[in-house]
Amino acid sequence: MKNINFDFKNKNAVVTGGASGIGFQIALDFLKAGGNVAIWDYSEQALQNAKAEFAAYASQLSFAQVDVTNRDSVNKATTTLPWAVDILVNNAGITRDKSFAKMQAEDWDAVINTNLTGLFNVTKTLLEKFNPSSQQKRIINISSVVGLYGNFGQTNYAAAKAGVIGMTKTWAKELGRKGFTSNAIAPGFILTAMTKAMPKEVLDGMASKVPVVRLGEVEDIANACLFLASDQAAYINGAVLSVDGGIVL
Ligand code: NDP
């Protein structure tokens, strides 16, 4: 997929969960556009892989092993940031899918702690680390279409992703006057390394339910993210951008 030519020279981004999947592509596209990126991720293995994959951009990068559910871990990573932040992408997320009848309190807690409280922890800690002189500060939260319309087996995930939308809109109202915009992206079903391994007939069946008759690529989400992060999106605040081929309809 062809990338849009954005320019993020002298812009500094933090991408949580940036060592794999959608976050990896977002980080890569910021790097290609000249930005500096701090990749915060839980997975040591994924961080090692990302370091190797992004070797050509070493001077623009910083890495930290961070658990977004753990405030000490977030605080520690914040103190190691080499620059003031312009863009925060809250992307780290997990699933623990089960029907509501079978869902255990641990499944609920794990998903709410990572996908909702994690965003609170990271954004709260980083708020004072944003570039004070910038009027183009950006918070971009990765929600999901499931936060808009619910889904079988995802009580925990749908609740967290709907909560992310409420948080996004509140920050849009509270922080707008301080030079921030706060927006959410609601991806549909996006192909990642894990989902690509599913049988072709399963993937084809899922694609047939999407109005544009294909599943999303990580680049689809990264393109939307870079646009919302750009100066050109300065008047978009509190929006939920569905990037889903129309499935939410
Ligand atoms: P991946 O699992 O590929 O990547 C998520 C990354 O976040 C992983 O590296 C993961 O590490 C990391 N992570 C998980 N928990 C934590 C934590 N507590 N602290 C820091 N990092 C953590 O997921 P995707 O790329 O598929 O998803 C990215 C975002 O997009 C998520 O918020 C997801 O909910 C959302 N989304 C994805 C869709 C899809 O179809 N893929 C659809 C709609 C929304 P580890 O591998 O160790 O868990």
Short mmCIF file of N, CA and C and ligand atoms in Angstrom, two decimals, residues 16-24 40-44 46-47 65-70 73 90-96 110 113-115 118-119 142-146 157 161 185-195 216 218 221, ligand 1:
data_model
loop_
_atom_site.label_atom_id
_atom_site.label_comp_id
_atom_site.label_asym_id
_atom_site.label_seq_id
_atom_site.Cartn_x
_atom_site.Cartn_y
_atom_site.Cartn_z
N THR A 16 2.53 3.29 22.23
CA THR A 16 2.47 2.13 23.13
C THR A 16 2.10 0.89 22.31
N GLY A 17 2.63 -0.24 22.71
CA GLY A 17 2.42 -1.45 21.92
C GLY A 17 3.01 -1.31 20.53
N GLY A 18 4.08 -0.51 20.44
CA GLY A 18 4.64 -0.16 19.13
C GLY A 18 5.60 -1.19 18.56
N ALA A 19 5.78 -2.30 19.26
CA ALA A 19 6.76 -3.29 18.77
C ALA A 19 6.14 -4.37 17.91
N SER A 20 4.80 -4.39 17.81
CA SER A 20 4.20 -5.41 16.92
C SER A 20 2.87 -4.92 16.36
N GLY A 21 2.40 -5.62 15.35
CA GLY A 21 1.07 -5.38 14.78
C GLY A 21 0.86 -3.97 14.28
N ILE A 22 -0.29 -3.41 14.64
CA ILE A 22 -0.68 -2.07 14.17
C ILE A 22 0.31 -1.02 14.68
N GLY A 23 0.70 -1.13 15.95
CA GLY A 23 1.62 -0.15 16.54
C GLY A 23 2.97 -0.12 15.83
N PHE A 24 3.43 -1.28 15.42
CA PHE A 24 4.70 -1.38 14.69
C PHE A 24 4.61 -0.57 13.38
N TRP A 40 7.09 1.98 23.29
CA TRP A 40 6.84 1.42 24.62
C TRP A 40 6.06 0.14 24.46
N ASP A 41 6.64 -0.96 24.88
CA ASP A 41 5.95 -2.24 24.70
C ASP A 41 6.30 -3.17 25.85
N TYR A 42 5.38 -4.07 26.10
CA TYR A 42 5.48 -5.04 27.18
C TYR A 42 6.44 -6.18 26.83
N SER A 43 6.40 -6.54 25.56
CA SER A 43 7.05 -7.77 25.12
C SER A 43 8.54 -7.56 24.81
N GLU A 44 9.41 -8.19 25.59
CA GLU A 44 10.85 -8.04 25.38
C GLU A 44 11.25 -8.58 24.00
N ALA A 46 9.35 -8.87 21.30
CA ALA A 46 8.88 -7.96 20.23
C ALA A 46 9.77 -6.72 20.17
N LEU A 47 10.22 -6.23 21.33
CA LEU A 47 11.11 -5.06 21.34
C LEU A 47 12.43 -5.37 20.64
N GLN A 65 10.84 -1.01 27.79
CA GLN A 65 9.94 -2.11 28.14
C GLN A 65 8.99 -1.58 29.21
N VAL A 66 7.73 -1.43 28.82
CA VAL A 66 6.74 -0.78 29.68
C VAL A 66 5.51 -1.66 29.78
N ASP A 67 4.98 -1.75 30.99
CA ASP A 67 3.67 -2.36 31.18
C ASP A 67 2.70 -1.22 31.47
N VAL A 68 1.80 -0.95 30.53
CA VAL A 68 0.93 0.23 30.69
C VAL A 68 -0.02 0.09 31.88
N THR A 69 -0.18 -1.13 32.40
CA THR A 69 -1.05 -1.31 33.56
C THR A 69 -0.34 -0.96 34.87
N ASN A 70 0.97 -0.77 34.78
CA ASN A 70 1.78 -0.57 35.99
C ASN A 70 2.31 0.87 36.01
N SER A 73 6.05 1.46 36.21
CA SER A 73 6.71 1.16 34.93
C SER A 73 6.54 2.34 33.95
N ASN A 90 -1.94 5.88 21.91
CA ASN A 90 -2.28 4.83 22.87
C ASN A 90 -2.82 3.64 22.10
N ASN A 91 -1.94 2.69 21.84
CA ASN A 91 -2.28 1.57 20.96
C ASN A 91 -2.26 0.21 21.66
N ALA A 92 -1.47 0.08 22.73
CA ALA A 92 -1.32 -1.25 23.37
C ALA A 92 -2.69 -1.79 23.76
N GLY A 93 -2.92 -3.04 23.44
CA GLY A 93 -4.21 -3.64 23.79
C GLY A 93 -4.14 -5.15 23.74
N ILE A 94 -5.06 -5.78 24.47
CA ILE A 94 -5.12 -7.25 24.50
C ILE A 94 -6.58 -7.69 24.36
N THR A 95 -6.77 -8.96 24.10
CA THR A 95 -8.12 -9.56 24.15
C THR A 95 -8.09 -10.76 25.10
N ARG A 96 -9.19 -11.00 25.75
CA ARG A 96 -9.43 -12.23 26.52
C ARG A 96 -10.88 -12.61 26.27
N ALA A 110 -8.10 -8.02 33.35
CA ALA A 110 -6.92 -7.91 32.47
C ALA A 110 -7.19 -6.96 31.32
N ASN A 113 -7.83 -3.31 32.59
CA ASN A 113 -6.56 -2.71 33.08
C ASN A 113 -5.66 -2.29 31.93
N THR A 114 -5.58 -3.12 30.89
CA THR A 114 -4.68 -2.79 29.77
C THR A 114 -5.34 -1.79 28.82
N ASN A 115 -6.56 -2.10 28.38
CA ASN A 115 -7.15 -1.35 27.26
C ASN A 115 -7.84 -0.06 27.69
N GLY A 118 -4.86 1.46 31.22
CA GLY A 118 -3.53 1.68 30.62
C GLY A 118 -3.45 3.04 29.93
N LEU A 119 -4.52 3.43 29.25
CA LEU A 119 -4.53 4.73 28.56
C LEU A 119 -4.54 5.87 29.57
N ILE A 142 -6.37 4.23 20.12
CA ILE A 142 -6.86 3.16 19.25
C ILE A 142 -8.00 2.43 19.97
N SER A 143 -9.20 2.67 19.49
CA SER A 143 -10.40 2.01 20.02
C SER A 143 -10.70 0.81 19.13
N SER A 144 -11.96 0.59 18.81
CA SER A 144 -12.36 -0.54 17.94
C SER A 144 -13.81 -0.33 17.54
N VAL A 145 -14.18 -0.88 16.39
CA VAL A 145 -15.61 -0.86 16.01
C VAL A 145 -16.46 -1.56 17.08
N VAL A 146 -15.83 -2.50 17.77
CA VAL A 146 -16.54 -3.25 18.80
C VAL A 146 -16.99 -2.34 19.95
N TYR A 157 -13.76 -6.40 26.29
CA TYR A 157 -13.09 -5.61 25.24
C TYR A 157 -13.99 -4.49 24.74
N LYS A 161 -13.19 -0.55 25.02
CA LYS A 161 -13.04 0.27 23.81
C LYS A 161 -14.09 1.37 23.75
N ILE A 185 -9.35 6.25 16.85
CA ILE A 185 -9.52 5.47 15.62
C ILE A 185 -10.23 4.18 16.02
N ALA A 186 -11.26 3.83 15.26
CA ALA A 186 -11.99 2.58 15.53
C ALA A 186 -11.74 1.62 14.36
N PRO A 187 -10.70 0.79 14.48
CA PRO A 187 -10.42 -0.16 13.39
C PRO A 187 -11.48 -1.25 13.34
N GLY A 188 -11.71 -1.74 12.12
CA GLY A 188 -12.49 -2.97 11.95
C GLY A 188 -11.55 -4.15 12.11
N PHE A 189 -11.78 -5.21 11.37
CA PHE A 189 -10.93 -6.39 11.48
C PHE A 189 -9.67 -6.18 10.64
N ILE A 190 -8.53 -6.11 11.33
CA ILE A 190 -7.26 -5.78 10.65
C ILE A 190 -6.37 -7.01 10.61
N LEU A 191 -5.80 -7.26 9.46
CA LEU A 191 -4.88 -8.40 9.32
C LEU A 191 -3.56 -8.09 10.00
N THR A 192 -3.19 -8.94 10.95
CA THR A 192 -1.86 -8.84 11.56
C THR A 192 -1.21 -10.22 11.40
N ALA A 193 0.02 -10.36 11.86
CA ALA A 193 0.72 -11.64 11.69
C ALA A 193 -0.14 -12.79 12.20
N MET A 194 -0.80 -12.56 13.34
CA MET A 194 -1.58 -13.62 13.95
C MET A 194 -2.81 -13.97 13.10
N THR A 195 -3.56 -12.95 12.69
CA THR A 195 -4.80 -13.24 11.95
C THR A 195 -4.50 -13.75 10.53
N GLY A 216 -8.93 -5.24 6.70
CA GLY A 216 -8.03 -4.09 6.76
C GLY A 216 -6.57 -4.51 6.86
N VAL A 218 -2.63 -3.22 8.26
CA VAL A 218 -2.09 -2.32 9.30
C VAL A 218 -1.82 -0.93 8.73
N ILE A 221 -4.64 1.61 9.10
CA ILE A 221 -4.74 2.27 10.41
C ILE A 221 -3.61 3.29 10.57
P1 NDP B 1 -0.82 -6.86 18.82
O1 NDP B 1 -1.05 -7.90 19.89
O2 NDP B 1 -0.26 -7.31 17.52
O3 NDP B 1 0.09 -5.70 19.39
C1 NDP B 1 -0.18 -5.12 20.62
C2 NDP B 1 1.13 -4.84 21.32
O4 NDP B 1 0.81 -4.27 22.60
C3 NDP B 1 1.93 -6.13 21.59
O5 NDP B 1 3.31 -5.94 21.34
C4 NDP B 1 1.67 -6.36 23.06
O6 NDP B 1 2.70 -7.08 23.74
C5 NDP B 1 1.60 -4.94 23.57
N1 NDP B 1 0.99 -4.91 24.89
C6 NDP B 1 0.03 -5.71 25.39
N2 NDP B 1 -0.21 -5.44 26.67
C7 NDP B 1 0.65 -4.43 27.00
C8 NDP B 1 0.91 -3.73 28.21
N3 NDP B 1 0.25 -4.01 29.35
N4 NDP B 1 1.85 -2.76 28.20
C9 NDP B 1 2.53 -2.47 27.07
N5 NDP B 1 2.36 -3.12 25.90
C10 NDP B 1 1.41 -4.09 25.88
O7 NDP B 1 -2.24 -6.14 18.62
P2 NDP B 1 -2.83 -5.37 17.34
O8 NDP B 1 -1.76 -4.69 16.59
O9 NDP B 1 -3.75 -6.27 16.64
O10 NDP B 1 -3.74 -4.27 18.08
C11 NDP B 1 -3.27 -2.96 18.37
C12 NDP B 1 -4.44 -2.14 18.90
O11 NDP B 1 -5.47 -2.11 17.92
C13 NDP B 1 -5.07 -2.73 20.16
O12 NDP B 1 -5.47 -1.68 21.02
C14 NDP B 1 -6.28 -3.46 19.61
O13 NDP B 1 -7.28 -3.59 20.58
C15 NDP B 1 -6.68 -2.54 18.48
N6 NDP B 1 -7.51 -3.16 17.45
C16 NDP B 1 -7.00 -4.20 16.71
C17 NDP B 1 -7.79 -4.79 15.73
C18 NDP B 1 -7.29 -5.92 14.87
O14 NDP B 1 -8.09 -6.45 14.09
N7 NDP B 1 -6.03 -6.31 14.96
C19 NDP B 1 -9.17 -4.32 15.49
C20 NDP B 1 -9.57 -3.23 16.32
C21 NDP B 1 -8.76 -2.67 17.26
P3 NDP B 1 2.50 -8.69 23.93
O15 NDP B 1 2.70 -9.25 22.57
O16 NDP B 1 3.51 -9.07 24.95
O17 NDP B 1 1.08 -8.88 24.45
#
